[in-house]
Coordinates of C-alpha atoms in Angstrom, one line a residue:
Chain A
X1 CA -1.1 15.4 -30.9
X2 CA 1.2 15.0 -34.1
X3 CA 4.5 17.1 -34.6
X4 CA 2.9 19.8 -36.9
X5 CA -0.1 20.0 -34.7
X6 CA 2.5 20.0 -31.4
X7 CA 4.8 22.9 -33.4
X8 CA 1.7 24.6 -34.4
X9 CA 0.7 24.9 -30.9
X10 CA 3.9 26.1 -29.6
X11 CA 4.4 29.0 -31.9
X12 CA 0.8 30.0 -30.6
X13 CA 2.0 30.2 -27.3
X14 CA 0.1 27.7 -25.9
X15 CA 1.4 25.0 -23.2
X16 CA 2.1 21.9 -24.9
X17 CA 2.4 18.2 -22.2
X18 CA 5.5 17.2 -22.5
X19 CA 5.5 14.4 -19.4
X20 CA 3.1 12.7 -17.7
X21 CA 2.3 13.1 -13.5
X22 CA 2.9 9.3 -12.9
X23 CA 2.1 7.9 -9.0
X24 CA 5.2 7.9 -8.2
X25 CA 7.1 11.0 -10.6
X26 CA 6.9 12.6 -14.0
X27 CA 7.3 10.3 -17.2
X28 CA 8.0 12.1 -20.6
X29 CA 5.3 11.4 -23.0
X30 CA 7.1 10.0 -25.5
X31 CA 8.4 7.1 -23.1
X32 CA 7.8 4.0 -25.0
X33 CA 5.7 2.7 -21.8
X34 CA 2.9 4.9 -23.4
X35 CA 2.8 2.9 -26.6
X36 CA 1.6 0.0 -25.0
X37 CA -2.2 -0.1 -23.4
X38 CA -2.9 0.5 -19.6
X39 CA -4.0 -3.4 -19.7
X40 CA -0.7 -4.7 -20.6
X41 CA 1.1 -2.6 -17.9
X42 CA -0.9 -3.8 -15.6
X43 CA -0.4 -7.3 -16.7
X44 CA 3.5 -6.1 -16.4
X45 CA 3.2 -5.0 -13.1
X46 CA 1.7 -8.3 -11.9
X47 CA 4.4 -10.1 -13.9
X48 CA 7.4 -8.7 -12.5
X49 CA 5.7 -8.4 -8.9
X50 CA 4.8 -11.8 -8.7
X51 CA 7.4 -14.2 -10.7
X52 CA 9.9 -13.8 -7.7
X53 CA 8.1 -15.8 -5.5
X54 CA 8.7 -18.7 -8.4
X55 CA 12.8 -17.9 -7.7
X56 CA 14.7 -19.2 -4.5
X57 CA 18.4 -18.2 -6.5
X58 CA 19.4 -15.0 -5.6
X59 CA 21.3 -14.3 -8.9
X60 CA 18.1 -14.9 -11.1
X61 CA 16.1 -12.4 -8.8
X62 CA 19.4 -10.0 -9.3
X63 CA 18.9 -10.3 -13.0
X64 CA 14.9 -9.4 -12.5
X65 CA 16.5 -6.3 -10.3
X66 CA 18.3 -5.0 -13.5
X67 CA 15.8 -5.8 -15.6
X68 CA 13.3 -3.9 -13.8
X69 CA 16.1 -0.8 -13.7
X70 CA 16.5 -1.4 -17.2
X71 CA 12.9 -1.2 -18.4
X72 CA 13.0 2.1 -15.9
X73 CA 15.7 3.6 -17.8
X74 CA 14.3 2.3 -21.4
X75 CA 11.0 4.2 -20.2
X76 CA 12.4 7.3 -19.3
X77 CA 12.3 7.2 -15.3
X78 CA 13.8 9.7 -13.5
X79 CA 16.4 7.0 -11.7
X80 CA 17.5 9.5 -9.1
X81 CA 13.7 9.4 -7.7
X82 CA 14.4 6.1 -6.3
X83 CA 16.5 7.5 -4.0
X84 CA 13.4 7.7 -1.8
X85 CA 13.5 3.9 -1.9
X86 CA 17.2 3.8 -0.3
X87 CA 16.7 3.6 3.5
X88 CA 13.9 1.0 3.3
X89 CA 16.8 -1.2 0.7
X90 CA 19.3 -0.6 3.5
X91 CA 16.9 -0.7 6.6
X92 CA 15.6 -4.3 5.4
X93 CA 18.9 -5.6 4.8
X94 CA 20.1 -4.6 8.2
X95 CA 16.6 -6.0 10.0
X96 CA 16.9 -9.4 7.5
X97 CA 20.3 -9.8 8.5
X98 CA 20.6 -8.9 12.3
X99 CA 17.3 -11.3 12.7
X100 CA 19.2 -14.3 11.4
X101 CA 22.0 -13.4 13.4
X102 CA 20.6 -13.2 16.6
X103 CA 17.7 -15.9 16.0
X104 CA 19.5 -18.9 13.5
X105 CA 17.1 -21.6 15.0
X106 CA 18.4 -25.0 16.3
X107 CA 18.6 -26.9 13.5
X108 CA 21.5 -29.4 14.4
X109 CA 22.7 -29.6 10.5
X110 CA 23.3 -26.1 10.1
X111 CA 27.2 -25.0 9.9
X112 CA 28.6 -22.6 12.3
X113 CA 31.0 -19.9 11.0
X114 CA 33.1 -17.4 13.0
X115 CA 32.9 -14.0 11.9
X116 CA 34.8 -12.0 14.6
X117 CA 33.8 -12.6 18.3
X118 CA 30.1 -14.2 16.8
X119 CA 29.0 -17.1 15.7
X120 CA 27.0 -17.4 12.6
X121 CA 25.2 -20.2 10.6
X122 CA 25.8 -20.8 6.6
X123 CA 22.6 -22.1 5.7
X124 CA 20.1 -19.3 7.4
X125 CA 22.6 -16.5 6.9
X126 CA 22.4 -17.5 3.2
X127 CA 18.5 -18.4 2.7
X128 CA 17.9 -14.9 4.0
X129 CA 20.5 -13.8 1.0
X130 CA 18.4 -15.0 -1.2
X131 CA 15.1 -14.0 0.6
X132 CA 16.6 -10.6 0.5
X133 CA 17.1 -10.3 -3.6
X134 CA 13.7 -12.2 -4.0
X135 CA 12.3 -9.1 -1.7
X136 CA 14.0 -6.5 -4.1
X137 CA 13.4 -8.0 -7.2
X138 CA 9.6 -7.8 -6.3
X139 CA 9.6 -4.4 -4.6
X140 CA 11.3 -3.2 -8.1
X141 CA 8.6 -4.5 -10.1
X142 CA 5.5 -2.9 -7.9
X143 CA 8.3 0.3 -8.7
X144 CA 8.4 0.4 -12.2
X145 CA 4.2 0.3 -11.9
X146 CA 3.9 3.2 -10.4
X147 CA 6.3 5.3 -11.6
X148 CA 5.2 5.1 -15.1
X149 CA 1.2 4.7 -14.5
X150 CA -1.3 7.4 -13.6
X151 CA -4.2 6.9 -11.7
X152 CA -6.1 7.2 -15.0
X153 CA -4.1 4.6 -16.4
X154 CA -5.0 2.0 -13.5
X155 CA -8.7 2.7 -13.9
X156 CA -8.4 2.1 -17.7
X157 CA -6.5 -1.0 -17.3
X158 CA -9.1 -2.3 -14.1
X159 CA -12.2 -1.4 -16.6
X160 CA -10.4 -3.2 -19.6
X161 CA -10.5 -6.2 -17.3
X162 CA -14.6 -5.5 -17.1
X163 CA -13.8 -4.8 -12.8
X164 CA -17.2 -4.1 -11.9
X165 CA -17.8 -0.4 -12.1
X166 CA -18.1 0.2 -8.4
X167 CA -14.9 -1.4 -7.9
X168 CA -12.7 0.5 -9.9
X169 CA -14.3 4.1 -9.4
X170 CA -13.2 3.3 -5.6
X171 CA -9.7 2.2 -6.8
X172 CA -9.6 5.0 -8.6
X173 CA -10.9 7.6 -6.4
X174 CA -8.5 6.3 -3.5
X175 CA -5.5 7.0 -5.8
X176 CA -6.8 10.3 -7.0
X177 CA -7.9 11.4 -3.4
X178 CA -4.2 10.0 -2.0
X179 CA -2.9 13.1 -4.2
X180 CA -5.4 15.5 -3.6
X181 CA -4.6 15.2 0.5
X182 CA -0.8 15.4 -0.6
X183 CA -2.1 18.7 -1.7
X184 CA -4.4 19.6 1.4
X185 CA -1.1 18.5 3.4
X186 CA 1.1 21.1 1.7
X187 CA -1.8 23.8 2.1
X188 CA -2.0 23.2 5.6
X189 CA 2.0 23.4 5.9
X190 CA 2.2 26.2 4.0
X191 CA -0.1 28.0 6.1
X192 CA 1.6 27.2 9.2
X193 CA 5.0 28.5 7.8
X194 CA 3.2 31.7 6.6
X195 CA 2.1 32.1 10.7
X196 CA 6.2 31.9 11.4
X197 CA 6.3 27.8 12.1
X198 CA 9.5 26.3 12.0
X199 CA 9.6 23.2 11.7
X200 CA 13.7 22.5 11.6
X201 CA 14.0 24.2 14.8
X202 CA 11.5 21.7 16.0
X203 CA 12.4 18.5 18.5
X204 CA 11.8 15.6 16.8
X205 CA 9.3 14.3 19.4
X206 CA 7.2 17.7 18.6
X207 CA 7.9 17.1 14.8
X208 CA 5.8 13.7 15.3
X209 CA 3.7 15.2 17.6
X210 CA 2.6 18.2 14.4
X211 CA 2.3 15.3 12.1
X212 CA -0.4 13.9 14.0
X213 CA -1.9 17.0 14.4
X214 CA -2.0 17.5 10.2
X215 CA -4.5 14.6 10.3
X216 CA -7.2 16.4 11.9
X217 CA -7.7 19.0 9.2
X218 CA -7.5 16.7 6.6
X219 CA -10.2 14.0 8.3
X220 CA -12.0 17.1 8.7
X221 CA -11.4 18.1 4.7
X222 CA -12.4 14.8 3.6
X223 CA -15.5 14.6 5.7
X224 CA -16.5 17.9 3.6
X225 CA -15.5 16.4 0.2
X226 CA -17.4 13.1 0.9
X227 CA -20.4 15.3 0.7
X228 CA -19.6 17.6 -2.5
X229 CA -18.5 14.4 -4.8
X230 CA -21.5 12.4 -3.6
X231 CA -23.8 15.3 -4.5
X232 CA -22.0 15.5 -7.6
X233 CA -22.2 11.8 -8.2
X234 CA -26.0 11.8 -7.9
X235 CA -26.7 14.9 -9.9
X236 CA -24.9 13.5 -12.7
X237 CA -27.0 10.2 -12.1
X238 CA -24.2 8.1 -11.0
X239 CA -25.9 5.0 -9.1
X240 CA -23.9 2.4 -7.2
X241 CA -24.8 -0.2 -9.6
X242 CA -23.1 1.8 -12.5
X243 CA -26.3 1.3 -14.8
X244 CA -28.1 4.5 -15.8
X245 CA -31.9 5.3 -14.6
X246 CA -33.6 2.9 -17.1
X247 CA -31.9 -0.1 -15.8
X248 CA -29.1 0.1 -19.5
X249 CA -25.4 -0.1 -19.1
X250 CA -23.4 3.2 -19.0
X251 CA -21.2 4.1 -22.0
X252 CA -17.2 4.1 -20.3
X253 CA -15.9 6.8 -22.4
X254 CA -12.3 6.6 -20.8
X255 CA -12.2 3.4 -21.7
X256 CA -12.9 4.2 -25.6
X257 CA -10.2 6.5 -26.2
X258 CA -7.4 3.4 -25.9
X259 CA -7.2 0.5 -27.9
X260 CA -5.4 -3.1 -27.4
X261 CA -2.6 -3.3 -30.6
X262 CA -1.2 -6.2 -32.0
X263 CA 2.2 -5.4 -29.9
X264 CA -0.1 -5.4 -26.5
X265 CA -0.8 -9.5 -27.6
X266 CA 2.4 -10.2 -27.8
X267 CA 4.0 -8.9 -25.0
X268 CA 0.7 -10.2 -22.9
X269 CA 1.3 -13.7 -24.1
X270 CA 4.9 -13.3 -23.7
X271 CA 4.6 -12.6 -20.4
X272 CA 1.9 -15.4 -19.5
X273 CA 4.1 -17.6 -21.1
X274 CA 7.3 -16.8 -19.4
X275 CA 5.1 -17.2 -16.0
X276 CA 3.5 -20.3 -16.6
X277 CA 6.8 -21.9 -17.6
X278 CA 8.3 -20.5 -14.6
X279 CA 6.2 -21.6 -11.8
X280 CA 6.0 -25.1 -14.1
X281 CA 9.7 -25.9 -14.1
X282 CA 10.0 -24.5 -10.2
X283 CA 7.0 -27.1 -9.0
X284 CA 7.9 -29.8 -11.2
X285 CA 11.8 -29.8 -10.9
X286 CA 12.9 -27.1 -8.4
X287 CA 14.7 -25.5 -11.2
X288 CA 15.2 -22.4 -9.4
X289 CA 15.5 -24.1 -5.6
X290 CA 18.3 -22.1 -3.6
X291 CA 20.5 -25.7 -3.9
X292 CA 21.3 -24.4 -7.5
X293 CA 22.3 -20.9 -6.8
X294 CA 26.3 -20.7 -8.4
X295 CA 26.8 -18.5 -5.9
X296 CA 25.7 -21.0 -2.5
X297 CA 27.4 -23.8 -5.0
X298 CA 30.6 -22.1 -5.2
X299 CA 30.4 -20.8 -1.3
X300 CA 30.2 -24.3 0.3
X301 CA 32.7 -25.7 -2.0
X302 CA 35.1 -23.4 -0.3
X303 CA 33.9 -23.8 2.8
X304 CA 33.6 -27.7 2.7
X305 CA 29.7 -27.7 3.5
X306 CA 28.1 -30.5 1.8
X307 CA 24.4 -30.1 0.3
Chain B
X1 CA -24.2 10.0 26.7
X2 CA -22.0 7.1 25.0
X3 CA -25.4 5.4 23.6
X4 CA -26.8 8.1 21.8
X5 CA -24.1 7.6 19.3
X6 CA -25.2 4.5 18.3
X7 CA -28.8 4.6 18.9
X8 CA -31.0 5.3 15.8
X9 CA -33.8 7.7 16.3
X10 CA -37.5 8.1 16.7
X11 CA -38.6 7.0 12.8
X12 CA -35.0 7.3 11.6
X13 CA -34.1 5.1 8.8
X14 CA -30.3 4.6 7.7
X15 CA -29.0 2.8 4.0
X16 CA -25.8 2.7 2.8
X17 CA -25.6 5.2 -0.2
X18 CA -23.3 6.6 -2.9
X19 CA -21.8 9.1 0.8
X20 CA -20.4 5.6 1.6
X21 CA -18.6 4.7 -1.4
X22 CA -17.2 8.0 -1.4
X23 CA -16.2 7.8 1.9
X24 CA -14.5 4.4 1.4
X25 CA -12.5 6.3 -1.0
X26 CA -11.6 9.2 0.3
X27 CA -10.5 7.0 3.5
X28 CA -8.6 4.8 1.3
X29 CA -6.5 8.3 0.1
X30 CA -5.8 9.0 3.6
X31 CA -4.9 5.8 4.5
X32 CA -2.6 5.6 1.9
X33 CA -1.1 8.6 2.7
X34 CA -0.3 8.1 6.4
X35 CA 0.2 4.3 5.5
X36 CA 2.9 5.4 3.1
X37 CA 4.8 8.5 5.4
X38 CA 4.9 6.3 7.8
X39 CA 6.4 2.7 6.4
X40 CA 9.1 5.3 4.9
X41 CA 9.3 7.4 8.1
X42 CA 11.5 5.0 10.4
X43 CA 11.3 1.4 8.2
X44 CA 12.9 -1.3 10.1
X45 CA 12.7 -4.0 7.2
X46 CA 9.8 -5.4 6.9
X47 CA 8.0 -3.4 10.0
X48 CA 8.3 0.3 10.5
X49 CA 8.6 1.7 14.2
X50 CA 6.2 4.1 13.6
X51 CA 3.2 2.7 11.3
X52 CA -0.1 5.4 12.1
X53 CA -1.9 3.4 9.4
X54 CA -3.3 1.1 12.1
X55 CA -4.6 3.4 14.0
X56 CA -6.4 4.8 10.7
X57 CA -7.6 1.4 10.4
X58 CA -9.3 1.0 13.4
X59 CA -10.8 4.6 13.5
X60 CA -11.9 3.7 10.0
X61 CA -14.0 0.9 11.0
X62 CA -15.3 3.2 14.7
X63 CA -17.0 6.0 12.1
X64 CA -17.8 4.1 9.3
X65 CA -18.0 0.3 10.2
X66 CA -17.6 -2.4 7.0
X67 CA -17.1 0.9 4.4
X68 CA -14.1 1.5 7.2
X69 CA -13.1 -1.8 7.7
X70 CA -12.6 -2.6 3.7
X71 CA -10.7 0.9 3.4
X72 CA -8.3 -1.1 5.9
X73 CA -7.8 -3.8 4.2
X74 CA -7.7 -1.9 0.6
X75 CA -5.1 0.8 1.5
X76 CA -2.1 -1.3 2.9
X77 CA -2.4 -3.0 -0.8
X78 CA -1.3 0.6 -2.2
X79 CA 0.7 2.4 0.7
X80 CA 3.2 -0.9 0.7
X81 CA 3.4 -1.3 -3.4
X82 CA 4.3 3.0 -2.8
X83 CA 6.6 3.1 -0.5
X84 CA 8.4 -0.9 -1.1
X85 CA 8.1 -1.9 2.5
X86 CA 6.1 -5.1 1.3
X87 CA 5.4 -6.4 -2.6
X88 CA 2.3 -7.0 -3.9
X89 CA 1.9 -10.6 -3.1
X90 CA 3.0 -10.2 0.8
X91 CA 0.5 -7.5 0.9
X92 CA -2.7 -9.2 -0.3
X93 CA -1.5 -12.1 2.0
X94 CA -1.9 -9.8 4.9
X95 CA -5.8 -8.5 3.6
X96 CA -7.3 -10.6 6.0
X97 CA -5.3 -9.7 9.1
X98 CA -5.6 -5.9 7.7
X99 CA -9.1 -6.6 7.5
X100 CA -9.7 -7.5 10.9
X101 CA -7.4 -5.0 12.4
X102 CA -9.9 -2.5 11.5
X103 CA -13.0 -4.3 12.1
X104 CA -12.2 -5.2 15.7
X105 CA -12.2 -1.7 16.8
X106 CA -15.6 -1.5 15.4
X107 CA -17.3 -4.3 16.5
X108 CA -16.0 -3.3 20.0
X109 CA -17.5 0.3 20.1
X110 CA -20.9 -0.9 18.9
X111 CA -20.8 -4.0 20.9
X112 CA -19.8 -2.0 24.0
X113 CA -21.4 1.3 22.6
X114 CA -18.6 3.3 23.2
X115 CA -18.5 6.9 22.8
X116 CA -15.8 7.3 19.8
X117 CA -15.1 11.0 21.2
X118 CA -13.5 8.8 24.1
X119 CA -15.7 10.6 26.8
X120 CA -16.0 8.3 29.7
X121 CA -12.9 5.8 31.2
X122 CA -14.8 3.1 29.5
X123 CA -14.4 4.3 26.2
X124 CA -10.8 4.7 26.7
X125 CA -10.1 0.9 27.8
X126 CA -12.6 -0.1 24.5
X127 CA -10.0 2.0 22.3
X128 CA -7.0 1.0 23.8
X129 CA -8.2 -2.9 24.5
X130 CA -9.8 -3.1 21.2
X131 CA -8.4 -0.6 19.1
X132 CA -4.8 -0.9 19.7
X133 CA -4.1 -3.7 21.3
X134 CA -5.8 -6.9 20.3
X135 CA -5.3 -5.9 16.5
X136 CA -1.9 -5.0 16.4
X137 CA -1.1 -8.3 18.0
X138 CA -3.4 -10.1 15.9
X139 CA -2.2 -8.1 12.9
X140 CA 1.5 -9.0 13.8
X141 CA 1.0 -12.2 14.9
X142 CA -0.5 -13.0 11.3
X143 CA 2.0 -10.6 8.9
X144 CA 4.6 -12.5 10.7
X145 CA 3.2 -15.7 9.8
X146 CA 3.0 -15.0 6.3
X147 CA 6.2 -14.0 6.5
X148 CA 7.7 -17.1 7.4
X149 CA 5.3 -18.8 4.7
X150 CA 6.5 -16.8 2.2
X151 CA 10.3 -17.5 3.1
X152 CA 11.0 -14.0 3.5
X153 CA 12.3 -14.5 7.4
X154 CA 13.3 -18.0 9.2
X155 CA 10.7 -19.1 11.7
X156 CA 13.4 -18.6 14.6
X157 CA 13.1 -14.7 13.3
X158 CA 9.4 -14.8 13.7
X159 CA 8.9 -13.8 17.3
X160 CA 11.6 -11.1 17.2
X161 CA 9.5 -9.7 13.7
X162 CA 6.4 -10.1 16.0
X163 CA 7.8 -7.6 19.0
X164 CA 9.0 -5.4 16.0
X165 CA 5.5 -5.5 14.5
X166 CA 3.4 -4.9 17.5
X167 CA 5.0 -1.8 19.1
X168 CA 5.8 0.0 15.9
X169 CA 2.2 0.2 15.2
X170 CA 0.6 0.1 18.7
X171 CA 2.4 3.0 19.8
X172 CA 1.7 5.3 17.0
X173 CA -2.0 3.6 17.3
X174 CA -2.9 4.7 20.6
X175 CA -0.8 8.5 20.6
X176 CA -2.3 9.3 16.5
X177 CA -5.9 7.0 17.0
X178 CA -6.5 8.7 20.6
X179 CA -6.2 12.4 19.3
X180 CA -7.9 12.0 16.0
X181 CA -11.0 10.2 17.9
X182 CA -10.8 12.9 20.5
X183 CA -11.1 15.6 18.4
X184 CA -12.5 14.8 14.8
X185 CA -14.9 12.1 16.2
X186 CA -18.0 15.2 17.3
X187 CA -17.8 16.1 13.5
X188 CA -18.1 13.0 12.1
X189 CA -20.6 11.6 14.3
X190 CA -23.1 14.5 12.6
X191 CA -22.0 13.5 8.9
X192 CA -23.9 11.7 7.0
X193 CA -21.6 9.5 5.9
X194 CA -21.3 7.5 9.9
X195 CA -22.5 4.4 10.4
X196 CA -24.6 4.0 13.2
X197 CA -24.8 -0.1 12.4
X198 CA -22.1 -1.9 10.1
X199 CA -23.2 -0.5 6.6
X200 CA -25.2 2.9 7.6

């Protein structure tokens, strides 16, 4: 919609969009995520979730971390949703770390540190360091996915990538369906607190005990919707093959209404080529081996471990 | 009777259908759901002590056999990317294990046609033998693996992951799996979208 349509619109009283309901928040419309096609997003998302496992130093993967909070920020995230996020950062920090404590292995060349009244060892203390960031930095980039994609947005992207038909309406479906239990799950709450539940005054053993119980409705919901979308599948003529009655390929209308720009190239091949060259220069000459982390450089230098 | 379930009737033909593919993905949804709540429930790293998406696994693969046992292996792929407790790589290594975590349960419940309304003794040891037990360990005994391949934990950390991993999701498994089978299992038995075999 253009500004004087958009205007136009308003003075008529009529509900303009102003943000879109992403997967994992809301994303103003005009974030500059929206300017690039469902493909390359995807392509993105792949990008940052997988180049990590190309990167063993901990400040490179702390640089893809800021990145990734960057390109949030640049596309118009709401950060503060990521609070979510916070006890799984923390929680997986304290697990990493208390693991490597408690279980350093036997390896007879690592060096033993005191820290207090326990012992620890340099090398695993610090590979789980970097395992940690490397962790993040991948967790960050499945993040920025999903908080600035839609459902529809996936299934454009999927069918862009010619994903058989049957494939991606499932992918698709699943995401949608995800949300529309979210909804059934609120309903069902709802309904509950209207009959005088409580749920704060609850014990936290009963609290899990009602969660469980939520499922039953909704398997029970699902069962019924199963039937109504198959139904509706068929009397549109929907096979599984995605071809229509005479054997010819359906039109994908959804997949029409976006188009790949000269921009989507570049950032596509941008990308590919930043990944290729990565996982290159890491096979060929370890360029991003934990050995040449400044940080584990500098760290045995003071403590006089040699590599 | 526990066989009844299982056993097609006089002149009765089943094939898997568009109810199927619908049903793999409106399973998927509720597997991401639960899979989602509960990795951000009580995460403890890379395990959470209470993960109910097994026990939606196995169940998955008891109603509605392979359609089932590829919602368990789809929805982990979403429910980890949603709620960061494993990125995308780590997750499609565990597929396989995810895979077979549903599929165990069952293969065990046609194999031993047990009653998934958990009727008789019998079909309780099935469910808890082969529904939450052997999966879960097979499950952690593999995520922990991959793990350790990916150079995410040191193998010394790998048993103590393991423990981690098999009674956050076996507990949940048996207390969620047991009353969902108990009491959703005598609707779904008369929808059209159980399998009686592996695809219909």
């Amino acid at each position: 919609m253009t500004t004087s349509t958009s205007s136009q619109a308003v003075q008529q009283g009529v509900r303009v969009a102003k943000a879109r309901k992403t997967l994992l928040g809301h994303v103003p419309i005009s974030s500059p995520f929206y300017k690039f096609h469902p493909v390359t997003r995807l392509i993105m998302f792949v990008f940052f979730g997988v180049i990590p496992l190309f990167i063993f130093v901990p400040e490179v993967n702390f640089a893809l971390l800021l990145i990734n909070l960057m390109l949030m920020r640049w596309g118009r995230v709401n950060l503060r949703g990521l609070r979510i996020y916070m006890p799984i950062i923390f929680t997986v920090a304290i697990f990493m770390f208390t693991v490597v404590i408690l279980a350093p292995g036997n390896d007879p060349s690592y060096t033993p540190l005191q820290a207090g009244p326990i012992t620890i060892y340099y090398q695993p203390v610090f590979f789980t360091f970097a395992a940690y960031w490397r962790l993040i930095a991948m967790l960050f980039g499945t993040i920025l996915y999903f908080s600035t994609n839609r459902e529809r947005d996936m299934l454009v992207a999927l069918r862009t990538l010619r994903l058989p038909f049957i494939a991606s309406y499932v992918i698709g479906l699943s995401i949608r369906s995800a949300g529309m239990f979210m909804e059934d799950f609120r309903t069902i709450r709802e309904a509950e607190q209207a009959r005088g539940l409580d749920t704060k005054a609850m014990r936290f053993s009963d609290q899990v005990k009602l969660y469980m119980m939520y499922l039953i409705p909704l398997f029970s919901i699902a069962l019924r919707r199963a039937d109504e979308i198959s139904n509706a599948l068929f009397a549109r003529g929907y096979t599984l093959t995605g071809r229509v009655g005479r054997g010819g390929k359906r039109q994908d209308y959804i997949r029409s209404l976006y188009k790949i720009r000269s921009r989507d190239i570049i950032a596509i091949a941008a990308m590919a080529l930043i990944f290729a060259a990565t996982g290159y220069v890491q096979m060929r000459y370890g360029t991003f081996a934990i050995e040449h982390s400044p940080l584990n450089i500098w760290l045995r230098g003071q403590l006089g471990i040699p590599f | 009777m526990a066989s009844n379930v299982w056993t097609l009737e006089e002149g009765e033909v089943r094939r898997p259908g568009i109810v199927h593919v619908v049903m793999l993905a409106l399973f998927t949804g509720i597997g991401i759901v639960v899979g989602t709540f509960g990795s951000l429930a009580i995460p403890l790293g890379f395990v959470s002590a209470f993960w109910p998406g097994q026990a939606v696994q196995s169940i998955g693969s008891i109603w509605f056999g392979w359609w089932g046992g590829i919602a368990a292996g789809l929805f982990p792929l979403i429910s980890n990317s949603l709620s960061g407790s494993a990125p995308l790589p780590v997750s499609i290594a565990y597929l396989p294990a995810n895979i077979l975590q549903g599929m165990i349960a069952g293969w065990a419940f046609r194999k031993y046609k047990a009653d998934p309304s958990l009727v008789e003794k019998s079909d309780w040891s099935v469910w808890i033998i082969w529904g939450a037990l052997v999966p879960n360990a097979i499950g952690a005994a593999w995520g922990s693996t991959m793990l350790v391949a990916f150079g995410l934990i040191t193998q010394a950390a790998q048993l103590t992951t393991f423990l981690g991993w098999f009674i956050g999701n076996t507990i949940p498994t048996i207390i969620l799996g047991s009353l969902v089978l108990k009491y959703v299992s005598p609707l779904v038995v008369k929808a059209k979208a159980f399998c009686k075999g592996y695809w219909a």
